Coordinates of C-alpha atoms and ligand atoms in Angstrom, one line a residue:
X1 CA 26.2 -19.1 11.8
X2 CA 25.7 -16.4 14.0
X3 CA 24.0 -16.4 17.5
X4 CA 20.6 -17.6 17.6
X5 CA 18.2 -15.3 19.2
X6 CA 15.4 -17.0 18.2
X7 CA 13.4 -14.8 16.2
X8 CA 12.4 -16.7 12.9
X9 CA 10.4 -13.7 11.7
X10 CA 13.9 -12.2 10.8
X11 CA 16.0 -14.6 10.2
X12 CA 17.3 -16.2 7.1
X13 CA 19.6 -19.1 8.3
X14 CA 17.9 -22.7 7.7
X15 CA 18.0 -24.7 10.4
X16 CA 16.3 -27.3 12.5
X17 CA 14.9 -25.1 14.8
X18 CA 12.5 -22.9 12.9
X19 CA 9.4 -22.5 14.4
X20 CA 8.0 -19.9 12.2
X21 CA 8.7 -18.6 8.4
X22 CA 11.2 -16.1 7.4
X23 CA 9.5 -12.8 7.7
X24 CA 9.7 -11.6 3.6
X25 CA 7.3 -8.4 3.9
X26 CA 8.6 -4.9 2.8
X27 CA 8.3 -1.8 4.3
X28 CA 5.5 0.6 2.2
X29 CA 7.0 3.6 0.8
X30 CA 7.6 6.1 3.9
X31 CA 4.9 8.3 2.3
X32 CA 2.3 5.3 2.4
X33 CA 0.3 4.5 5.4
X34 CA -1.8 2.1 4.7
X35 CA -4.1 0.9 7.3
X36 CA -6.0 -2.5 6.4
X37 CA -4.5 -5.1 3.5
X38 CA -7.0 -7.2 1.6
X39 CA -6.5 -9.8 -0.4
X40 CA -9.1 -11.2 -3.1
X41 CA -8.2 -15.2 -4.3
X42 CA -9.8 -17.3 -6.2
X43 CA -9.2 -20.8 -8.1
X44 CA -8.6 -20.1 -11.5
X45 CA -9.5 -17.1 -13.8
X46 CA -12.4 -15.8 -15.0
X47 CA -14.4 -16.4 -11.7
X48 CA -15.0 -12.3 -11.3
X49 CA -12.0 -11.8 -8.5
X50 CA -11.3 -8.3 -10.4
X51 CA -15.0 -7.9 -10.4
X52 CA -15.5 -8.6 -6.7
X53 CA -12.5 -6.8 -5.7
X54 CA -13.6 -3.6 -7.6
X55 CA -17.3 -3.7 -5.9
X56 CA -15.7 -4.5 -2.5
X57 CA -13.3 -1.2 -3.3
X58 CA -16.4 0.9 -4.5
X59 CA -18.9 -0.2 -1.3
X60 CA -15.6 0.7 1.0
X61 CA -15.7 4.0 -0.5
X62 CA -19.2 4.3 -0.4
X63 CA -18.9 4.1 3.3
X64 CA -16.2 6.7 3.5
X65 CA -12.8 4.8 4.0
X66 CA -10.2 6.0 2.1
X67 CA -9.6 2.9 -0.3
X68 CA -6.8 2.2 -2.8
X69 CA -6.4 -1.4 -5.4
X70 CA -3.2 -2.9 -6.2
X71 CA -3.7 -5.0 -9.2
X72 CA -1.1 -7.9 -8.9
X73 CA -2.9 -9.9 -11.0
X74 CA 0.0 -9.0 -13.1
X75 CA -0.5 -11.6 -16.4
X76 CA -4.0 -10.2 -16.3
X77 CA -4.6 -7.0 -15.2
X78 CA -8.5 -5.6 -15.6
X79 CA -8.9 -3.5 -12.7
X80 CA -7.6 0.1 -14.7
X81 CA -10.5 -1.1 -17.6
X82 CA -13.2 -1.7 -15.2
X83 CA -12.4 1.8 -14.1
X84 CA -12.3 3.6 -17.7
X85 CA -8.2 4.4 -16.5
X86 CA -7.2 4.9 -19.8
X87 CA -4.0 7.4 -18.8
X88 CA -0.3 6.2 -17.8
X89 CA 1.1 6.3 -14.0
X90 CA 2.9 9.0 -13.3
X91 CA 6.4 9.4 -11.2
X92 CA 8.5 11.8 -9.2
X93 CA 11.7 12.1 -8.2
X94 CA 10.2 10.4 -4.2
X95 CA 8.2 7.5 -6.2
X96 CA 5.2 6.2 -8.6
X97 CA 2.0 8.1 -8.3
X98 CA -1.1 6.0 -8.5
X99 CA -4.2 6.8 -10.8
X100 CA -7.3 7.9 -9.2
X101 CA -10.6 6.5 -10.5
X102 CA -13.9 8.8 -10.6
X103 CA -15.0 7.9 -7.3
X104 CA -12.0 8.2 -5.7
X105 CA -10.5 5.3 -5.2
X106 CA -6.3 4.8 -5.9
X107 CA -5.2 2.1 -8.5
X108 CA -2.0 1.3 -9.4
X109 CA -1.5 -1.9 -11.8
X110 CA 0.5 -3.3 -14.6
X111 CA -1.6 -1.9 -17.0
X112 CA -1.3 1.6 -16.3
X113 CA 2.4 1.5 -16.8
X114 CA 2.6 -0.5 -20.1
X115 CA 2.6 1.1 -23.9
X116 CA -0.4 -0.6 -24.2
X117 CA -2.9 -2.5 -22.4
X118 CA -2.8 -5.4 -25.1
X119 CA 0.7 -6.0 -24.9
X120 CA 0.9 -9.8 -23.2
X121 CA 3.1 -10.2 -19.8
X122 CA 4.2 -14.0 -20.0
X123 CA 6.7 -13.3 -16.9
X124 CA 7.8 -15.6 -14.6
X125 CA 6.4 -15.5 -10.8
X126 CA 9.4 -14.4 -9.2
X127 CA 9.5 -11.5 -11.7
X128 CA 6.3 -11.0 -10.7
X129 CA 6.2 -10.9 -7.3
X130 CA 8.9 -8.2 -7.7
X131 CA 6.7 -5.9 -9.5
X132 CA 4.1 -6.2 -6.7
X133 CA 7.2 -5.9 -4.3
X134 CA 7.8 -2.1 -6.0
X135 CA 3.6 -1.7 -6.3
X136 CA 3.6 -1.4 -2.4
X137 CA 7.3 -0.1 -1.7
X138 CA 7.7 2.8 -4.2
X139 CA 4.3 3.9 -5.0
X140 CA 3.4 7.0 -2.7
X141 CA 0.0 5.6 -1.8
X142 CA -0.6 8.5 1.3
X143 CA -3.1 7.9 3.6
X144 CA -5.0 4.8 2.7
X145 CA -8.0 2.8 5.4
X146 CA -8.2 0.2 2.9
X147 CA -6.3 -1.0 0.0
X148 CA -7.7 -4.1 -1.9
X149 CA -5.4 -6.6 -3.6
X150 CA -6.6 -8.3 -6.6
X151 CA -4.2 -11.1 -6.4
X152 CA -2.7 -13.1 -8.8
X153 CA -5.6 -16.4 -9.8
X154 CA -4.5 -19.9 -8.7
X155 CA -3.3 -21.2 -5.1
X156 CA 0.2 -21.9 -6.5
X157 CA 3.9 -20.6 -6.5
X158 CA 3.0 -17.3 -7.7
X159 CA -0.4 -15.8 -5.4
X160 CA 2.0 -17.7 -2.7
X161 CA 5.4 -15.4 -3.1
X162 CA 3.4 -12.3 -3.3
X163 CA 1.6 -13.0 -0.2
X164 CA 5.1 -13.5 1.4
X165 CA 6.4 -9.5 0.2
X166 CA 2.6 -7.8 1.6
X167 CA 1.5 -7.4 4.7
X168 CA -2.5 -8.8 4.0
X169 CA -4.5 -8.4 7.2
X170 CA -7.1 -11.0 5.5
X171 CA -8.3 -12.5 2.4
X172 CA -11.5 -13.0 0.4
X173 CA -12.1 -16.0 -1.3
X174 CA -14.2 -15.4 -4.8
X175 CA -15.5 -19.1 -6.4
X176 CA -18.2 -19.7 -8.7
X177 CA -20.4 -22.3 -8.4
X178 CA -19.2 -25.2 -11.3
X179 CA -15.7 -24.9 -9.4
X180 CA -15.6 -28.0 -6.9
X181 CA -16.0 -24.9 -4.5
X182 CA -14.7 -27.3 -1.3
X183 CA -11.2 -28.3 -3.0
X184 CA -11.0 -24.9 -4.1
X185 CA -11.4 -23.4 -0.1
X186 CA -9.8 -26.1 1.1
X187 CA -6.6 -25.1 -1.1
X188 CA -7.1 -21.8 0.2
X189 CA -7.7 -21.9 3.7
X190 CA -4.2 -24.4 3.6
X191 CA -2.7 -20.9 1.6
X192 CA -3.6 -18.4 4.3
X193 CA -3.4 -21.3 7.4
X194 CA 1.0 -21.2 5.7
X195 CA 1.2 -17.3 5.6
X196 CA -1.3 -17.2 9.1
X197 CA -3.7 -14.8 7.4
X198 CA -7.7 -14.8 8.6
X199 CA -9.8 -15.7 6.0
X200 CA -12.7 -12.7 6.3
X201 CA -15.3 -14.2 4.1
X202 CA -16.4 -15.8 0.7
X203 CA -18.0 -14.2 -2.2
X204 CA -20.0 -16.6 -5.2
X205 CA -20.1 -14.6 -8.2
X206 CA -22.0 -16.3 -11.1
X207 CA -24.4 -17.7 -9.0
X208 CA -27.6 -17.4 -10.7
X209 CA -29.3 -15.7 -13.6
X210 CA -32.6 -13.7 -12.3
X211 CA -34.8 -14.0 -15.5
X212 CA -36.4 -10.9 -16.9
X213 CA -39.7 -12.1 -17.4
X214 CA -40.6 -13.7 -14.3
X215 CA -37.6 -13.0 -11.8
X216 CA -37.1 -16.7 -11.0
X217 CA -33.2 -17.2 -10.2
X218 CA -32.1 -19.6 -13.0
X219 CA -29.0 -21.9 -11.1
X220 CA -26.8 -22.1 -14.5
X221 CA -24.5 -23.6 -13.3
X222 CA -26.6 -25.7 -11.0
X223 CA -27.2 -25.8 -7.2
X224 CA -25.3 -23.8 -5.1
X225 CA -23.1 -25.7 -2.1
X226 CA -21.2 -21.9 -0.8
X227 CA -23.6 -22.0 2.0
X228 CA -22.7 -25.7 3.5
X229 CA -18.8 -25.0 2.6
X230 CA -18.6 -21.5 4.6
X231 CA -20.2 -23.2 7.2
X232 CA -17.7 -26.0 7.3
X233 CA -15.0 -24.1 6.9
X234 CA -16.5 -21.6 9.2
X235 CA -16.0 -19.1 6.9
X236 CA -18.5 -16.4 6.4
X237 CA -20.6 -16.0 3.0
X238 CA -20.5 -12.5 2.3
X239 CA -22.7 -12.7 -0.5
X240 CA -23.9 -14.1 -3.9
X241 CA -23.5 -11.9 -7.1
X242 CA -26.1 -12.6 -9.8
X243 CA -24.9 -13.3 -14.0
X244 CA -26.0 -10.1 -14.8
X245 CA -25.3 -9.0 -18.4
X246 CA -25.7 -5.1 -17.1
X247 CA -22.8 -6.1 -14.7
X248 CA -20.9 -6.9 -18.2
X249 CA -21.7 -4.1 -19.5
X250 CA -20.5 -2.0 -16.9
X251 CA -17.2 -3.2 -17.2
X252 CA -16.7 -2.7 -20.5
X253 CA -17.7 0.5 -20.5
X254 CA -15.3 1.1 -17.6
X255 CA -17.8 1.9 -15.3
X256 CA -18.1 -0.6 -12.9
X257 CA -18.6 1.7 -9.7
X258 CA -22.2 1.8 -11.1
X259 CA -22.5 -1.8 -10.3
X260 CA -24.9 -2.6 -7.9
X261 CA -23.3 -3.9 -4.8
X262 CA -26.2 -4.6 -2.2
X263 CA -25.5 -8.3 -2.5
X264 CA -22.4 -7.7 -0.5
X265 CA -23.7 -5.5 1.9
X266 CA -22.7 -7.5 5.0
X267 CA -19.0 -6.9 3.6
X268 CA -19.8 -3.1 5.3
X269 CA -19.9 -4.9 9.0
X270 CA -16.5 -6.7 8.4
X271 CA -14.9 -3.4 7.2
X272 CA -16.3 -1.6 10.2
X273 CA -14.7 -4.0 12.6
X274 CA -11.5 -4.1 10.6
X275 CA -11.2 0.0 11.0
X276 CA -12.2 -0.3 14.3
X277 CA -8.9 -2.5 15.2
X278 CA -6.5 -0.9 12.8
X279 CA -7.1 2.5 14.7
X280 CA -6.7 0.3 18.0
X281 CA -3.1 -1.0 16.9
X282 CA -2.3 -0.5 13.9
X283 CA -1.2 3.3 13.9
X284 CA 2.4 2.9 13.5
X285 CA 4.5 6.0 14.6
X286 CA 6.5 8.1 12.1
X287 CA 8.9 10.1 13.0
X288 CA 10.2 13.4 11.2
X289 CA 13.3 15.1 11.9
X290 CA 14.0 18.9 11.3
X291 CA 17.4 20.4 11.8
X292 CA 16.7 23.2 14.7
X293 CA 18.4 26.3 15.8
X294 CA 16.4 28.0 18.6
X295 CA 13.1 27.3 17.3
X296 CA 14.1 27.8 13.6
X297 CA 15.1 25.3 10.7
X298 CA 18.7 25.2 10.7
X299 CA 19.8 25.9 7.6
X300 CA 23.0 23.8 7.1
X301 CA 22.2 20.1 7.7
X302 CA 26.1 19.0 8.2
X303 CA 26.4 21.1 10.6
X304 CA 23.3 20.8 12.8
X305 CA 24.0 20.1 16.1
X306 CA 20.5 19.7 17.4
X307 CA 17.4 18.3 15.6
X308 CA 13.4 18.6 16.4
X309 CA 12.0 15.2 16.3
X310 CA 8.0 14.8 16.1
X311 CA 6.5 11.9 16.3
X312 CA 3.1 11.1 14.4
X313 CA 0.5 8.7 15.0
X314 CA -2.1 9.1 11.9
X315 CA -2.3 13.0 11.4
X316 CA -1.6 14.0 15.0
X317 CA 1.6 14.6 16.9
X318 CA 1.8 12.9 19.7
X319 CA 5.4 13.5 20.9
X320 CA 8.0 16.4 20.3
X321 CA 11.4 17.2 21.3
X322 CA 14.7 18.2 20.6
X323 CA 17.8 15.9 20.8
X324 CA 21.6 17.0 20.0
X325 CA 23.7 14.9 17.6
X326 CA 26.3 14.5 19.4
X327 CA 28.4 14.5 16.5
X328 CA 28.9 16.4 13.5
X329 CA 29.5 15.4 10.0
X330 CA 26.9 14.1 7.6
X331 CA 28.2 10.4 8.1
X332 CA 27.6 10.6 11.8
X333 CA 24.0 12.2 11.9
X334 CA 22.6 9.9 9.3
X335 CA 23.3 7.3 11.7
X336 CA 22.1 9.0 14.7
X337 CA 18.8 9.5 12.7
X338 CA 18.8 6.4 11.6
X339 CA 19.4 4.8 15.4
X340 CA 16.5 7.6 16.5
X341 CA 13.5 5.7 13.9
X342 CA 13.7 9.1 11.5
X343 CA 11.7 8.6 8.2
X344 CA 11.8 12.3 6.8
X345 CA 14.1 15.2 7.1
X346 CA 13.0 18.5 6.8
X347 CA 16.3 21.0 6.8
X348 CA 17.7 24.0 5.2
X349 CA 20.7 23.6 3.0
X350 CA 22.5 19.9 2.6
X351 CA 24.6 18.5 -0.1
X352 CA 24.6 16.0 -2.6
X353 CA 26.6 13.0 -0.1
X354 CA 24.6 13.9 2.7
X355 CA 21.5 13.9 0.8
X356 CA 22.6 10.3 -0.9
X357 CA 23.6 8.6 2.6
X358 CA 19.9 9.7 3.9
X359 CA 18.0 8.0 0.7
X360 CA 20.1 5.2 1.3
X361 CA 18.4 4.6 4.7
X362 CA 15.1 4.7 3.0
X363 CA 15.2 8.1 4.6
X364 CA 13.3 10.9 2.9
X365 CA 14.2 14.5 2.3
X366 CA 13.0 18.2 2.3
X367 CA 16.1 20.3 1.9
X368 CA 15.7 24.1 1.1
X369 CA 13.2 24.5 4.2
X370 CA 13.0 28.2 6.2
X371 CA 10.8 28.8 8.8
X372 CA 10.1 28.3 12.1
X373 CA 9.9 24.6 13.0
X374 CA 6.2 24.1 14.1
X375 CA 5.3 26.2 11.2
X376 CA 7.1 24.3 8.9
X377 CA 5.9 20.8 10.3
X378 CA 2.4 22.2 10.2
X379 CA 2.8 23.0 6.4
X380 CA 4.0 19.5 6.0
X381 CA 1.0 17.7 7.5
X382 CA -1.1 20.2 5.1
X383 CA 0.9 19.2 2.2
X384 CA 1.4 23.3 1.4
X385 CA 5.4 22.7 2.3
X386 CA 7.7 24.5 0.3
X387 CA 11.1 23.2 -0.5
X388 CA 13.6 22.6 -2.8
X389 CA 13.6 18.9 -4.5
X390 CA 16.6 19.1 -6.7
X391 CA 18.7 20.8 -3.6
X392 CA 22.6 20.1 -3.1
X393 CA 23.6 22.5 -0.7
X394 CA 22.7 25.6 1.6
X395 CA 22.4 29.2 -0.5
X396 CA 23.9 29.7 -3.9
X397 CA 24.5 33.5 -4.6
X398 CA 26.0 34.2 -7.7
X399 CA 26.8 30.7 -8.6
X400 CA 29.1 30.7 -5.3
X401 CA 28.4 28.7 -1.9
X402 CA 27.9 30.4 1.0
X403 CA 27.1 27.9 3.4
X404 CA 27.1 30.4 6.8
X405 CA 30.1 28.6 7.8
X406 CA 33.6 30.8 8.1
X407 CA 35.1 28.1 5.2
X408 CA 35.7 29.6 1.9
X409 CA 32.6 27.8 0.1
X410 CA 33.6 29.4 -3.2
X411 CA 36.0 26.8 -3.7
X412 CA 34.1 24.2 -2.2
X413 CA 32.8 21.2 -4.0
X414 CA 29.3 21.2 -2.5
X415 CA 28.8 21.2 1.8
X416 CA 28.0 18.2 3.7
Ligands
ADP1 P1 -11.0 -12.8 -12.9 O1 -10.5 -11.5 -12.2 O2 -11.4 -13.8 -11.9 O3 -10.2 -13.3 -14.0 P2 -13.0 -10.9 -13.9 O4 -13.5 -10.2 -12.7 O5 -12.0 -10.1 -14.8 O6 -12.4 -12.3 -13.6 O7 -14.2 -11.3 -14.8 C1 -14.1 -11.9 -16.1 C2 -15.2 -11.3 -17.0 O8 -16.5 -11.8 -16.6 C3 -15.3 -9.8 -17.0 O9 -15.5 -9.4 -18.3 C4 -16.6 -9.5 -16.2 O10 -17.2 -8.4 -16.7 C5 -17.4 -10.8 -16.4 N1 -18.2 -11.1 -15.2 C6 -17.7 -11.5 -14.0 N2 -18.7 -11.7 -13.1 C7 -19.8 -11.4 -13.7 C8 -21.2 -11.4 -13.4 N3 -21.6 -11.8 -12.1 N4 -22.1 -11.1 -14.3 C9 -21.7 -10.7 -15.5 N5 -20.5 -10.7 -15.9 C10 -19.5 -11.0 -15.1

C-alpha cells in the first residue's frame, strides 16, 4: 500500500482508517458546466417522480434558469413521452447531443437512444449506473443552472450506485400518500445522510382528488401525514399535487409543460437560493490553451514553443497569459498542458498522435484555427469558431505536407 495521505475522497485502498467514502463521481463532459444537480427519489414506481421532476424542470424554466433532465430511471424511462420527444439523440465526433423539448429544456434518456421506446431494458444496476455514468460524462450538455435527475425508483443498490457517479447538490423526495410516507423518508434521508447530500424538500403527488361539482378535496387515499413527517424530519413540504385526470392527459399527449405547477410554487424560493450559492462557489475555472506566435495562433502545434492560456469563470475571462513549453515534442506539451489544468486546445495544424495523446487526457481539440488569438477565443465563447474537426496535420497543398518547418514534409507520415 502506498503512503497514506489521508484523503478518503480519493482513495481506493480499504483500510481501517477511512473516515469518509471513496469519492466515485465523474468529471462532466469538458463542454458541460453544469451548475446545480437535483435529484428526484421516491419509494417505489408509479408515485409521479417523472411527473414531479418534469414540473419542477418546467417551473425552473419558467423562471429563467437554463434547465436540463437526465432520465436515469433507465428500466423506465417517461420523461422524452411526457415531453412529445419522439426523435433519436444525436452525436458528434466531441459527444451525445441532448434533445431539446418545446420549452427549452435539455433531455437526454434511455429512450431517446433506443429503436424503440417499447423495447424492455431488464439490465442489471451496475450496467445501469454506467449508462448514467456516460449521460453526464459524454453528453455535451453546455451551459446548464439546473439539471434535474429523475432517478432510478427504490432506495436500493441501484438509485444508491448512481448517486455515487453524480455530483447531486440535493434531492427531492416524491411519496404519495398510501406509502407508509415515514419508512419511506426515513429510507431516504439514511440514502442521502450515506452519500452526505441535503435533502431540499418533499413533494405528495396523488394527494387528493378536487371534485368537479362541488370542489371538495376527496382524500382517496385517505388522510394525509406529509405535513407531520417533513416536520419531523425537518424537511420542507414543497407542495401537494392534486389526482388530476387533465394532468393524465397531459402526459399522454406529451405535453406536460402545460401542467399546472402553482402547487409547487415555493420550489421557486429553494431554486433562487440554490443559484444564488452556485454563482458564489460553484464557478469552476476552465482553462483553454491556444498555441501563440506573437499574438497569432501558431500554426504547428508540435512545435509551439509558447501557448496563451485563458482562464474562464462562467462566460468571462478572468485571467490571461502566455507561458512557454519549455519543451518541444507533442509528448512533452501534452503533459505540460495537462500539469497547467488545460481542457481545450485551440491551434493551427497538429497531427493524428498529438491529437490522440490530447483526447487521452480528456483534453479537447480545435485544430485548423487562424487568427489572432483574442479573436479566435472570442469566436469560441460565441460558438461562431471555425476549425477543422477531422484535422491531422498543418496545410495540405497538393496532397503534400508543408508543415512551415525546413523538414521535407512530403515524405512525412503526418507532423506531430
Ligand atoms: P414514476 O416516475 O414514479 O414511475 P410517473 O411520473 O411516470 O411515475 O407517473 C405514472 C403515471 O401516473 C403517469 O402516467 C402519470 O401521468 C400519472 N400521474 C402521476 N401523477 C399524477 C397526478 N397527480 N394526477 C394524474 N395522473 C398522475
Amino acid at each position: 500500500m502506498s503512503e497514506c495521505t489521508h484523503e478518503c475522497g480519493s482513495c481506493g485502498e480499504s483500510c481501517g482508517e477511512r473516515c469518509a467514502p471513496q469519492d466515485m463521481r465523474k468529471q462532466p463532459h469538458q463542454l458541460s458546466h453544469i451548475r446545480k444537480v437535483i435529484g428526484i427519489v421516491s419509494g417505489k414506481g408509479g408515485v409521479g417522480k417523472s411527473l414531479v421532476t418534469s414540473m419542477l424542470a418546467c417551473l425552473a424554466q419558467k423562471n429563467g434558469y437554463k434547465t436540463a433532465v437526465l432520465d436515469a430511471d433507465i428500466t423506465g424511462p417517461s420523461i422524452p413521452k411526457m415531453f412529445g420527444i419522439n426523435e433519436r439523440a444525436s452525436a458528434t465526433e466531441l459527444g451525445l447531443i441532448p434533445a431539446t423539448s418545446r420549452n427549452d429544456i435539455d433531455i437526454m434518456s434511455l429512450n431517446l437512444l433506443l429503436e424503440s421506446e417499447n423495447q424492455p431494458v431488464i439490465w442489471r444496476g451496475a450496467v445501469i449506473s454506467s449508462v448514467v455514468e456516460q449521460f453526464w460524462t459524454e453528453v455535451i450538455w453546455g451551459d446548464v443552472d439546473f439539471m434535474f435527475v429523475d432517478m432510478p425508483p427504490g432506495t436500493g443498490d441501484v438509485p444508491l450506485t448512481v448517486f455515487q457517479s453524480l455530483p447531486v447538490d440535493g434531492i427531492i423526495i416524491v411519496a404519495s400518500p398510501q406509502e407508509l410516507v415515514n419508512m419511506i423518508v426515513e429510507k431516504a434521508v439514511n440514502m442521502a445522510n450515506m452519500m452526505d447530500i441535503p435533502i431540499l424538500g418533499m413533494v405528495e403527488n396523488m394527494s387528493y382528488l378536487r371534485c368537479p361539482d362541488c370542489g371538495k378535496e376527496i382524500k382517496v387515499f385517505g388522510e394525509s401525514h406529509v405535513e407531520e413527517t417533513a416536520a419531523e424530519y425537518g424537511i420542507p413540504l414543497i407542495g401537494r399535487i392534486p389526482i388530476d385526470p387533465g394532468i393524465a392527459s397531459l402526459c399522454d399527449k406529451g405535453r406536460v409543460e402545460e401542467a399546472d405547477s402553482s402547487c409547487l410554487a415555493s420550489f421557486t424560493d429553494i431554486l433562487k437560493a440554490l443559484h444564488e450559492d452556485s454563482y458564489k462557489k460553484d464557478m469552476t475555472p476552465f482553462k483553454i490553451a491556444v498555441s501563440h506566435k506573437d499574438g497569432m495562433v501558431f500554426d504547428h502545434f508540435g512545435h509551439s514553443e509558447e501557448f496563451k492560456i485563458y482562464t474562464f469563470v462562467g462566460n468571462d475571462i478572468s485571467a490571461q497569459e502566455v507561458v512557454k513549453t519549455n519543451g518541444q515534442g507533442h509528448g512533452a506539451i501534452v503533459g505540460f498542458l495537462k500539469e497547467q489544468g488545460v481542457g481545450a486546445v485551440i491551434c493551427g495544424g497538429i497531427g493524428g498522435g498529438a491529437r490522440s495523446a490530447l483526447e487521452a487526457e480528456r483534453i479537447f481539440v480545435f485544430g485548423g484555427v487562424t487568427g489572432e488569438c483574442d479573436k479566435v477565443i472570442q469566436q469560441w465563447l460565441e460558438g461562431t469558431l471555425q476549425y477543422d474537426p477531422d484535422i491531422a496535420c498543418a496545410h495540405h497543398e497538393n496532397g503534400e505536407y508543408h508543415c512551415g518547418s525546413d523538414s521535407p514534409c512530403g515524405s512525412c507520415g503526418g507532423c506531430h
